[in-house]
mmCIF file of C-alpha atoms in Angstrom:
data_model
loop_
_atom_site.group_PDB
_atom_site.id
_atom_site.type_symbol
_atom_site.label_atom_id
_atom_site.label_comp_id
_atom_site.label_asym_id
_atom_site.label_seq_id
_atom_site.Cartn_x
_atom_site.Cartn_y
_atom_site.Cartn_z
ATOM 1 C CA MET A 60 169.160 351.821 -18.343
ATOM 2 C CA ARG A 61 170.943 354.824 -16.915
ATOM 3 C CA ARG A 62 174.002 354.544 -14.730
ATOM 4 C CA GLY A 63 172.115 355.566 -11.581
ATOM 5 C CA GLU A 64 169.425 352.989 -12.208
ATOM 6 C CA ARG A 65 172.030 350.285 -12.761
ATOM 7 C CA LEU A 66 173.677 351.195 -9.472
ATOM 8 C CA ALA A 67 170.338 351.123 -7.660
ATOM 9 C CA LEU A 68 169.507 347.754 -9.206
ATOM 10 C CA ALA A 69 172.914 346.376 -8.183
ATOM 11 C CA ILE A 70 172.356 347.573 -4.612
ATOM 12 C CA VAL A 71 168.859 346.039 -4.490
ATOM 13 C CA VAL A 72 170.081 342.723 -5.936
ATOM 14 C CA GLY A 73 173.068 342.744 -3.576
ATOM 15 C CA LEU A 74 170.817 343.352 -0.578
ATOM 16 C CA ALA A 75 168.389 340.660 -1.746
ATOM 17 C CA VAL A 76 171.241 338.154 -2.073
ATOM 18 C CA LEU A 77 172.588 339.168 1.344
ATOM 19 C CA VAL A 78 169.196 338.918 3.077
ATOM 20 C CA GLY A 79 168.245 335.746 1.200
ATOM 21 C CA GLY A 80 171.620 334.131 1.877
ATOM 22 C CA THR A 81 171.489 335.044 5.557
ATOM 23 C CA ALA A 82 167.943 333.740 5.855
ATOM 24 C CA GLY A 83 168.906 330.554 4.024
ATOM 25 C CA ALA A 84 171.968 330.025 6.205
ATOM 26 C CA ALA A 85 169.920 330.692 9.350
ATOM 27 C CA ALA A 86 167.197 328.287 8.181
ATOM 28 C CA TYR A 87 169.796 325.611 7.395
ATOM 29 C CA SER A 88 171.518 326.122 10.732
ATOM 30 C CA TRP A 89 168.142 326.083 12.556
ATOM 31 C CA ASN A 90 167.088 322.900 10.785
ATOM 32 C CA HIS A 91 170.507 321.225 11.009
ATOM 33 C CA ALA A 92 170.796 321.830 14.768
ATOM 34 C CA GLY A 93 167.445 320.108 15.378
ATOM 35 C CA ASN A 94 165.270 320.524 18.434
ATOM 36 C CA VAL A 95 165.449 319.655 22.095
ATOM 37 C CA ARG A 96 162.158 317.870 22.692
ATOM 38 C CA LEU A 97 160.624 316.902 25.992
ATOM 39 C CA ALA A 98 157.246 315.228 26.211
ATOM 40 C CA VAL A 99 155.573 313.921 29.344
ATOM 41 C CA HIS A 100 152.108 312.403 29.295
ATOM 42 C CA GLU A 101 150.566 310.992 32.438
ATOM 43 C CA SER A 102 147.471 308.861 32.280
ATOM 44 C CA GLY A 103 144.358 309.542 34.309
ATOM 45 C CA PRO A 104 142.047 312.542 34.474
ATOM 46 C CA ASP A 105 144.549 314.588 36.505
ATOM 47 C CA GLY A 106 147.517 313.472 34.449
ATOM 48 C CA MET A 107 149.974 316.075 33.269
ATOM 49 C CA HIS A 108 150.495 316.559 29.569
ATOM 50 C CA MET A 109 153.518 318.548 28.581
ATOM 51 C CA ALA A 110 155.376 318.874 25.296
ATOM 52 C CA ILE A 111 158.262 321.268 24.829
ATOM 53 C CA SER A 112 160.235 321.694 21.657
ATOM 54 C CA LEU A 113 163.101 324.125 21.764
ATOM 55 C CA PRO A 114 165.266 324.869 18.718
ATOM 56 C CA ALA A 115 168.702 323.471 19.489
ATOM 57 C CA VAL A 116 170.305 326.463 17.815
ATOM 58 C CA LEU A 117 168.988 328.554 20.723
ATOM 59 C CA VAL A 118 170.120 325.964 23.263
ATOM 60 C CA ASN A 119 173.588 325.849 21.691
ATOM 61 C CA THR A 120 173.788 329.636 21.754
ATOM 62 C CA ALA A 121 172.750 329.659 25.403
ATOM 63 C CA ILE A 122 175.382 327.015 26.203
ATOM 64 C CA ALA A 123 178.009 329.144 24.469
ATOM 65 C CA LEU A 124 177.001 332.406 26.102
ATOM 66 C CA CYS A 125 175.931 331.419 29.617
ATOM 67 C CA PRO A 126 178.782 330.985 32.066
ATOM 68 C CA VAL A 127 178.921 327.879 34.238
ATOM 69 C CA PRO A 128 178.026 328.959 37.805
ATOM 70 C CA ALA A 129 181.228 329.650 39.731
ATOM 71 C CA ASP A 130 179.982 327.781 42.798
ATOM 72 C CA LEU A 131 178.981 324.676 40.837
ATOM 73 C CA ARG A 132 180.279 321.644 42.703
ATOM 74 C CA ILE A 133 180.557 318.381 40.773
ATOM 75 C CA ASP A 134 180.911 315.063 42.563
ATOM 76 C CA PRO A 135 184.515 313.830 41.996
ATOM 77 C CA ARG A 136 183.195 310.584 40.525
ATOM 78 C CA TRP A 137 181.159 312.538 37.988
ATOM 79 C CA GLU A 138 184.184 314.706 37.252
ATOM 80 C CA ASP A 139 185.897 311.573 35.925
ATOM 81 C CA MET A 140 182.875 310.865 33.779
ATOM 82 C CA ILE A 141 182.672 314.248 32.054
ATOM 83 C CA PRO A 142 185.575 313.750 29.593
ATOM 84 C CA ALA A 143 184.069 310.344 28.796
ATOM 85 C CA LEU A 144 180.708 311.971 28.179
ATOM 86 C CA ARG A 145 182.257 314.491 25.798
ATOM 87 C CA SER A 146 184.225 311.795 24.017
ATOM 88 C CA ALA A 147 181.075 309.650 23.799
ATOM 89 C CA ALA A 148 179.080 312.556 22.384
ATOM 90 C CA GLU A 149 181.779 313.087 19.753
ATOM 91 C CA SER A 150 181.821 309.458 18.720
ATOM 92 C CA LEU A 151 178.013 309.324 18.695
ATOM 93 C CA SER A 152 177.861 311.651 15.744
ATOM 94 C CA ASP A 153 179.855 309.173 13.613
ATOM 95 C CA MET A 154 177.753 306.172 14.570
ATOM 96 C CA PRO A 155 174.880 304.660 12.648
ATOM 97 C CA ASP A 156 171.442 304.776 14.231
ATOM 98 C CA VAL A 157 171.474 302.314 17.088
ATOM 99 C CA VAL A 158 169.512 301.266 20.160
ATOM 100 C CA PHE A 159 171.940 301.300 23.091
ATOM 101 C CA VAL A 160 169.579 300.228 25.820
ATOM 102 C CA ASP A 161 166.251 298.479 25.390
ATOM 103 C CA VAL A 162 164.468 297.196 28.467
ATOM 104 C CA HIS A 163 161.053 295.539 28.444
ATOM 105 C CA ASP A 164 159.572 294.526 31.749
ATOM 106 C CA GLY A 165 155.905 293.662 31.563
ATOM 107 C CA ASP A 166 154.140 296.837 30.485
ATOM 108 C CA GLU A 167 157.208 298.998 31.018
ATOM 109 C CA HIS A 168 159.618 299.879 28.275
ATOM 110 C CA VAL A 169 162.787 301.975 28.454
ATOM 111 C CA ARG A 170 164.871 302.774 25.424
ATOM 112 C CA ILE A 171 167.993 304.874 24.853
ATOM 113 C CA ALA A 172 168.827 305.210 21.200
ATOM 114 C CA LYS A 173 170.683 307.284 18.699
ATOM 115 C CA SER A 174 168.319 308.387 15.990
ATOM 116 C CA GLY A 175 169.668 310.674 13.291
ATOM 117 C CA ARG A 176 171.438 313.539 15.040
ATOM 118 C CA GLU A 177 169.621 312.976 18.333
ATOM 119 C CA LEU A 178 169.971 310.893 21.441
ATOM 120 C CA VAL A 179 166.465 309.791 22.359
ATOM 121 C CA ILE A 180 165.489 308.556 25.812
ATOM 122 C CA SER A 181 161.986 307.166 26.108
ATOM 123 C CA VAL A 182 160.152 305.597 29.005
ATOM 124 C CA ASN A 183 156.718 304.068 28.561
ATOM 125 C CA THR A 184 154.746 302.712 31.468
ATOM 126 C CA PRO A 185 151.014 302.219 31.898
ATOM 127 C CA ASP A 186 151.006 305.413 33.999
ATOM 128 C CA GLU A 187 153.132 307.714 31.924
ATOM 129 C CA ARG A 188 155.000 308.296 28.730
ATOM 130 C CA PHE A 189 158.224 310.268 28.775
ATOM 131 C CA GLU A 190 160.426 311.164 25.853
ATOM 132 C CA LEU A 191 163.519 313.344 25.762
ATOM 133 C CA ALA A 192 165.335 313.998 22.497
ATOM 134 C CA LEU A 193 168.655 315.768 22.774
ATOM 135 C CA PRO A 194 170.666 316.836 19.739
ATOM 136 C CA ILE A 195 174.079 315.182 20.024
ATOM 137 C CA GLU A 196 175.809 318.472 19.259
ATOM 138 C CA SER A 197 174.087 320.115 22.240
ATOM 139 C CA LEU A 198 175.148 317.202 24.433
ATOM 140 C CA ARG A 199 178.725 317.569 23.224
ATOM 141 C CA ARG A 200 178.720 321.296 23.917
ATOM 142 C CA ILE A 201 177.380 320.823 27.442
ATOM 143 C CA ALA A 202 179.997 318.156 28.179
ATOM 144 C CA ALA A 203 182.794 320.288 26.696
ATOM 145 C CA LYS A 204 181.718 323.246 28.808
ATOM 146 C CA LEU A 205 181.573 321.175 31.982
ATOM 147 C CA GLU A 206 184.944 319.626 31.134
ATOM 148 C CA ALA A 207 186.472 323.090 30.786
ATOM 149 C CA LYS A 208 184.943 324.031 34.152
ATOM 150 C CA VAL A 209 186.388 320.919 35.813
ATOM 151 C CA ALA A 210 189.801 321.510 34.240
ATOM 152 C CA ALA A 211 189.876 325.148 35.410
ATOM 153 C CA MET B 654 192.135 320.266 -13.468
ATOM 154 C CA ARG B 655 194.268 317.214 -12.680
ATOM 155 C CA THR B 656 195.211 318.787 -9.365
ATOM 156 C CA ILE B 657 191.519 319.200 -8.487
ATOM 157 C CA PHE B 658 190.768 315.571 -9.392
ATOM 158 C CA ALA B 659 193.782 314.418 -7.384
ATOM 159 C CA ALA B 660 192.672 316.519 -4.404
ATOM 160 C CA VAL B 661 189.131 315.132 -4.632
ATOM 161 C CA ALA B 662 190.492 311.573 -4.871
ATOM 162 C CA VAL B 663 192.779 312.085 -1.864
ATOM 163 C CA ALA B 664 189.926 313.666 0.133
ATOM 164 C CA GLY B 665 187.638 310.760 -0.801
ATOM 165 C CA ALA B 666 190.245 308.210 0.211
ATOM 166 C CA LEU B 667 190.809 309.974 3.532
ATOM 167 C CA ALA B 668 187.075 310.245 4.135
ATOM 168 C CA SER B 669 186.562 306.558 3.412
ATOM 169 C CA GLY B 670 189.460 305.772 5.726
ATOM 170 C CA VAL B 671 187.838 307.741 8.533
ATOM 171 C CA ARG B 672 184.543 306.005 7.846
ATOM 172 C CA ALA B 673 186.255 302.612 7.854
ATOM 173 C CA GLU B 674 187.892 303.374 11.180
ATOM 174 C CA THR B 675 184.543 304.388 12.629
ATOM 175 C CA SER B 676 182.739 301.336 11.329
ATOM 176 C CA SER B 677 185.492 299.021 12.568
ATOM 177 C CA ASP B 678 184.488 299.787 16.166
ATOM 178 C CA ARG B 679 183.888 296.639 18.143
ATOM 179 C CA TRP B 680 180.640 296.387 20.047
ATOM 180 C CA ILE B 681 179.933 294.616 23.290
ATOM 181 C CA HIS B 682 176.395 293.312 23.668
ATOM 182 C CA VAL B 683 174.622 292.227 26.829
ATOM 183 C CA ARG B 684 171.292 290.452 26.573
ATOM 184 C CA VAL B 685 169.220 289.258 29.517
ATOM 185 C CA ASP B 686 165.969 287.320 29.191
ATOM 186 C CA ASP B 687 164.016 286.673 32.339
ATOM 187 C CA ASN B 688 161.656 283.746 32.480
ATOM 188 C CA ASP B 689 159.624 285.175 35.340
ATOM 189 C CA GLU B 690 156.078 286.512 35.055
ATOM 190 C CA GLY B 691 156.927 289.787 33.315
ATOM 191 C CA HIS B 692 159.334 288.098 30.887
ATOM 192 C CA ALA B 693 161.701 291.043 31.246
ATOM 193 C CA ARG B 694 164.115 291.587 28.397
ATOM 194 C CA VAL B 695 167.217 293.734 28.612
ATOM 195 C CA ASP B 696 169.417 294.574 25.639
ATOM 196 C CA ILE B 697 172.466 296.757 26.020
ATOM 197 C CA GLN B 698 175.064 297.375 23.339
ATOM 198 C CA VAL B 699 177.859 299.917 23.283
ATOM 199 C CA PRO B 700 181.074 300.351 21.329
ATOM 200 C CA ILE B 701 183.906 298.885 23.385
ATOM 201 C CA GLY B 702 185.869 302.085 22.854
ATOM 202 C CA MET B 703 183.102 303.975 24.580
ATOM 203 C CA VAL B 704 183.275 301.639 27.587
ATOM 204 C CA SER B 705 186.885 302.682 28.170
ATOM 205 C CA GLY B 706 185.635 306.194 28.835
ATOM 206 C CA LEU B 707 183.512 304.867 31.673
ATOM 207 C CA LEU B 708 186.427 303.110 33.349
ATOM 208 C CA PRO B 709 187.314 305.908 35.766
ATOM 209 C CA MET B 710 183.872 305.303 37.261
ATOM 210 C CA LEU B 711 184.418 301.543 37.511
ATOM 211 C CA GLU B 712 187.905 301.854 38.936
ATOM 212 C CA HIS B 713 186.402 303.207 42.147
ATOM 213 C CA GLU B 714 184.506 299.939 42.470
ATOM 214 C CA VAL B 715 187.396 297.570 41.776
ATOM 215 C CA GLY B 716 189.079 296.523 44.969
ATOM 216 C CA SER B 717 192.806 296.389 45.422
ATOM 217 C CA GLY B 718 194.887 293.225 45.571
ATOM 218 C CA GLU B 719 192.086 290.692 45.417
ATOM 219 C CA ILE B 720 188.966 289.869 43.504
ATOM 220 C CA ASN B 721 185.759 288.319 44.676
ATOM 221 C CA ILE B 722 184.902 284.927 43.237
ATOM 222 C CA ASN B 723 181.688 283.320 44.379
ATOM 223 C CA GLY B 724 181.654 285.349 47.594
ATOM 224 C CA LYS B 725 185.286 284.643 48.458
ATOM 225 C CA ASP B 726 188.137 287.127 48.131
ATOM 226 C CA VAL B 727 190.940 285.574 46.111
ATOM 227 C CA ASP B 728 194.434 287.043 46.065
ATOM 228 C CA LEU B 729 195.323 288.462 42.643
ATOM 229 C CA VAL B 730 198.924 287.315 42.985
ATOM 230 C CA ARG B 731 197.755 283.711 43.314
ATOM 231 C CA ILE B 732 195.506 284.071 40.299
ATOM 232 C CA ARG B 733 198.320 285.648 38.305
ATOM 233 C CA ASN B 734 200.732 282.832 39.206
ATOM 234 C CA ALA B 735 198.182 280.200 38.262
ATOM 235 C CA TRP B 736 197.487 281.994 35.016
ATOM 236 C CA THR B 737 201.183 282.219 34.134
ATOM 237 C CA ALA B 738 201.491 278.458 34.552
ATOM 238 C CA LEU B 739 198.321 277.793 32.569
ATOM 239 C CA ARG B 740 199.309 280.246 29.832
ATOM 240 C CA GLN B 741 202.572 278.418 29.176
ATOM 241 C CA ALA B 742 200.988 274.988 29.196
ATOM 242 C CA LYS B 743 199.644 273.175 26.136
ATOM 243 C CA ASP B 744 195.969 273.077 25.253
ATOM 244 C CA GLY B 745 193.978 270.823 27.500
ATOM 245 C CA GLN B 746 191.628 270.528 30.422
ATOM 246 C CA TYR B 747 193.398 271.682 33.560
ATOM 247 C CA VAL B 748 190.853 271.905 36.321
ATOM 248 C CA THR B 749 187.990 269.527 36.889
ATOM 249 C CA VAL B 750 186.063 269.742 40.118
ATOM 250 C CA ARG B 751 183.026 267.608 40.720
ATOM 251 C CA ASP B 752 181.248 267.823 44.026
ATOM 252 C CA ASP B 753 177.715 267.915 45.386
ATOM 253 C CA ASP B 754 177.340 271.645 44.692
ATOM 254 C CA ALA B 755 178.790 272.095 41.243
ATOM 255 C CA ASP B 756 180.876 270.794 38.398
ATOM 256 C CA VAL B 757 183.666 273.127 37.357
ATOM 257 C CA ARG B 758 185.921 272.703 34.372
ATOM 258 C CA ILE B 759 188.698 275.033 33.240
ATOM 259 C CA ALA B 760 190.398 274.380 29.946
ATOM 260 C CA LYS B 761 192.613 276.074 27.381
ATOM 261 C CA ASN B 762 191.850 275.397 23.770
ATOM 262 C CA GLY B 763 192.529 277.167 20.478
ATOM 263 C CA GLY B 764 193.638 280.432 22.044
ATOM 264 C CA LEU B 765 190.657 280.505 24.379
ATOM 265 C CA LEU B 766 190.266 280.070 28.110
ATOM 266 C CA LEU B 767 187.125 278.015 28.657
ATOM 267 C CA ILE B 768 185.391 277.965 32.021
ATOM 268 C CA HIS B 769 182.319 275.785 32.503
ATOM 269 C CA VAL B 770 180.396 275.851 35.744
ATOM 270 C CA ASP B 771 177.284 273.739 36.325
ATOM 271 C CA ASP B 772 175.760 274.613 39.655
ATOM 272 C CA LYS B 773 173.699 271.692 40.899
ATOM 273 C CA GLU B 774 171.970 273.687 43.625
ATOM 274 C CA ASP B 775 170.659 276.654 41.608
ATOM 275 C CA GLY B 776 170.753 274.991 38.209
ATOM 276 C CA ASP B 777 173.060 277.744 36.900
ATOM 277 C CA ARG B 778 174.959 276.856 33.775
ATOM 278 C CA VAL B 779 177.832 279.285 33.169
ATOM 279 C CA ARG B 780 179.983 279.239 30.066
ATOM 280 C CA ILE B 781 182.903 281.664 29.785
ATOM 281 C CA LYS B 782 184.998 281.774 26.637
ATOM 282 C CA LEU B 783 187.770 284.343 26.849
ATOM 283 C CA PRO B 784 190.548 284.900 24.306
ATOM 284 C CA LEU B 785 193.894 284.433 26.059
ATOM 285 C CA PRO B 786 195.133 287.981 25.330
ATOM 286 C CA VAL B 787 192.059 289.313 27.135
ATOM 287 C CA VAL B 788 192.973 287.388 30.290
ATOM 288 C CA ASP B 789 196.619 288.438 29.884
ATOM 289 C CA ALA B 790 195.523 292.054 29.697
ATOM 290 C CA ALA B 791 193.170 291.832 32.668
ATOM 291 C CA LEU B 792 195.926 290.370 34.848
ATOM 292 C CA SER B 793 198.663 292.693 33.605
ATOM 293 C CA GLY B 794 197.993 295.370 36.198
ATOM 294 C CA GLY B 795 199.646 295.786 39.552
ATOM 295 C CA GLU B 796 197.354 295.740 42.551
ATOM 296 C CA THR B 797 194.095 295.518 40.651
ATOM 297 C CA LEU B 798 192.639 294.094 37.493
ATOM 298 C CA ASP B 799 193.841 296.245 34.614
ATOM 299 C CA LEU B 800 190.466 297.276 33.206
ATOM 300 C CA ASP B 801 191.974 299.655 30.677
ATOM 301 C CA ALA B 802 194.145 296.903 29.173
ATOM 302 C CA LEU B 803 191.188 294.525 29.351
ATOM 303 C CA ILE B 804 189.060 296.884 27.261
ATOM 304 C CA ARG B 805 191.874 297.386 24.730
ATOM 305 C CA ALA B 806 192.240 293.618 24.411
ATOM 306 C CA LEU B 807 188.489 293.171 23.997
ATOM 307 C CA GLU B 808 188.592 295.644 21.108
ATOM 308 C CA LYS B 809 190.887 293.212 19.292
ATOM 309 C CA ALA B 810 189.053 290.055 20.340
ATOM 310 C CA PRO B 811 187.275 287.994 17.664
ATOM 311 C CA SER B 812 183.503 288.173 17.386
ATOM 312 C CA GLY B 813 181.541 285.675 19.441
ATOM 313 C CA ASP B 814 180.077 284.838 22.821
ATOM 314 C CA ILE B 815 182.268 285.480 25.824
ATOM 315 C CA VAL B 816 179.832 284.717 28.629
ATOM 316 C CA THR B 817 176.533 282.874 28.766
ATOM 317 C CA VAL B 818 174.603 282.112 31.921
ATOM 318 C CA ASP B 819 171.510 279.933 31.867
ATOM 319 C CA ASN B 820 169.259 278.935 34.671
ATOM 320 C CA ASN B 821 165.590 278.325 35.272
ATOM 321 C CA GLU B 822 164.938 282.023 35.796
ATOM 322 C CA SER B 823 166.985 283.761 33.166
ATOM 323 C CA HIS B 824 169.320 283.614 30.241
ATOM 324 C CA VAL B 825 172.270 286.005 30.025
ATOM 325 C CA ARG B 826 174.465 286.381 26.992
ATOM 326 C CA ILE B 827 177.453 288.702 26.552
ATOM 327 C CA TRP B 828 179.144 288.796 23.195
ATOM 328 C CA ILE B 829 181.387 290.853 20.977
ATOM 329 C CA ASP B 830 180.591 291.815 17.435
ATOM 330 C CA SER B 831 181.759 294.232 14.793
ATOM 331 C CA ALA B 832 178.394 295.976 14.437
ATOM 332 C CA PRO B 833 175.409 296.958 16.525
ATOM 333 C CA ALA B 834 172.464 294.586 16.426
ATOM 334 C CA PRO B 835 168.961 295.824 15.623
ATOM 335 C CA ALA B 836 166.615 296.010 18.593
ATOM 336 C CA ARG B 837 164.679 292.754 18.920
ATOM 337 C CA GLN B 838 161.393 294.614 18.992
ATOM 338 C CA ASP B 839 162.208 296.236 15.662
ATOM 339 C CA LEU B 840 162.965 292.945 13.953
ATOM 340 C CA PRO B 841 160.339 291.718 11.497
#
């Protein structure tokens, strides 16, 4: 193999490693961040059926890039809660999977649980089913951003 | 090579220490079972440390200088004085009230404050079992109950029931444990 060919091969291999590595890192990050999932299903012929799944990596990027509205007013009582929310989100990531709230009342069922890297809120009634899954990291980032806004 | 092994060992020890600290969180559990038609069931469990974060919210609700017991405002200073006397006394039963409405017993035994209330009218049966340091902490504040100290004391309290309320309509149980409990629905 001539010197020029070796150089070309090195460049091609280098580019392949770079592209492959970047794609792998992006795929890992995409998969690791999880998804924000919202599903609402109403019973009956006119019932709404909605399912949204948004990659959390996009949500986290949006949280990082979008400024908090300057005229955002937070109730003083909620202001006190925001550091607690951030602290809770941080400690959630170290916890085992757990059901925090489980309410059964007749045909109605409400559950708030930590499952893997997500906080899952589900409400099941005879009329509708609602499920929201929020990656804990996204929750932490939102709380940290709001905390910074309150502190400013 | 030895340095690498030592570094890995130190990192492992630190990591296990962090894990141990996390898993040593105390949990407070609240369970309510209703005996009405729907047979409602409520299970709530949170790490006690997490509750302390919610205190700023609760502190707005806690009045100043007095607490409400059975619909009557009772001066905190009077409660604190009574508690100081009870705290220094030996184990034993200190209050026994028997009347047409209810039987009330307050005792101190084995490092616990025991309060038993049997309401004859509603059929309520209340059992409160509080470690003494928890009561100390709750009454250590100035004008109000010191919720922050109360939570810190609960974190150190031994596992077990602290409040149970039984009546014809429902059963309420509040207890402390070192781990979260599986949801009842998920149990085999």
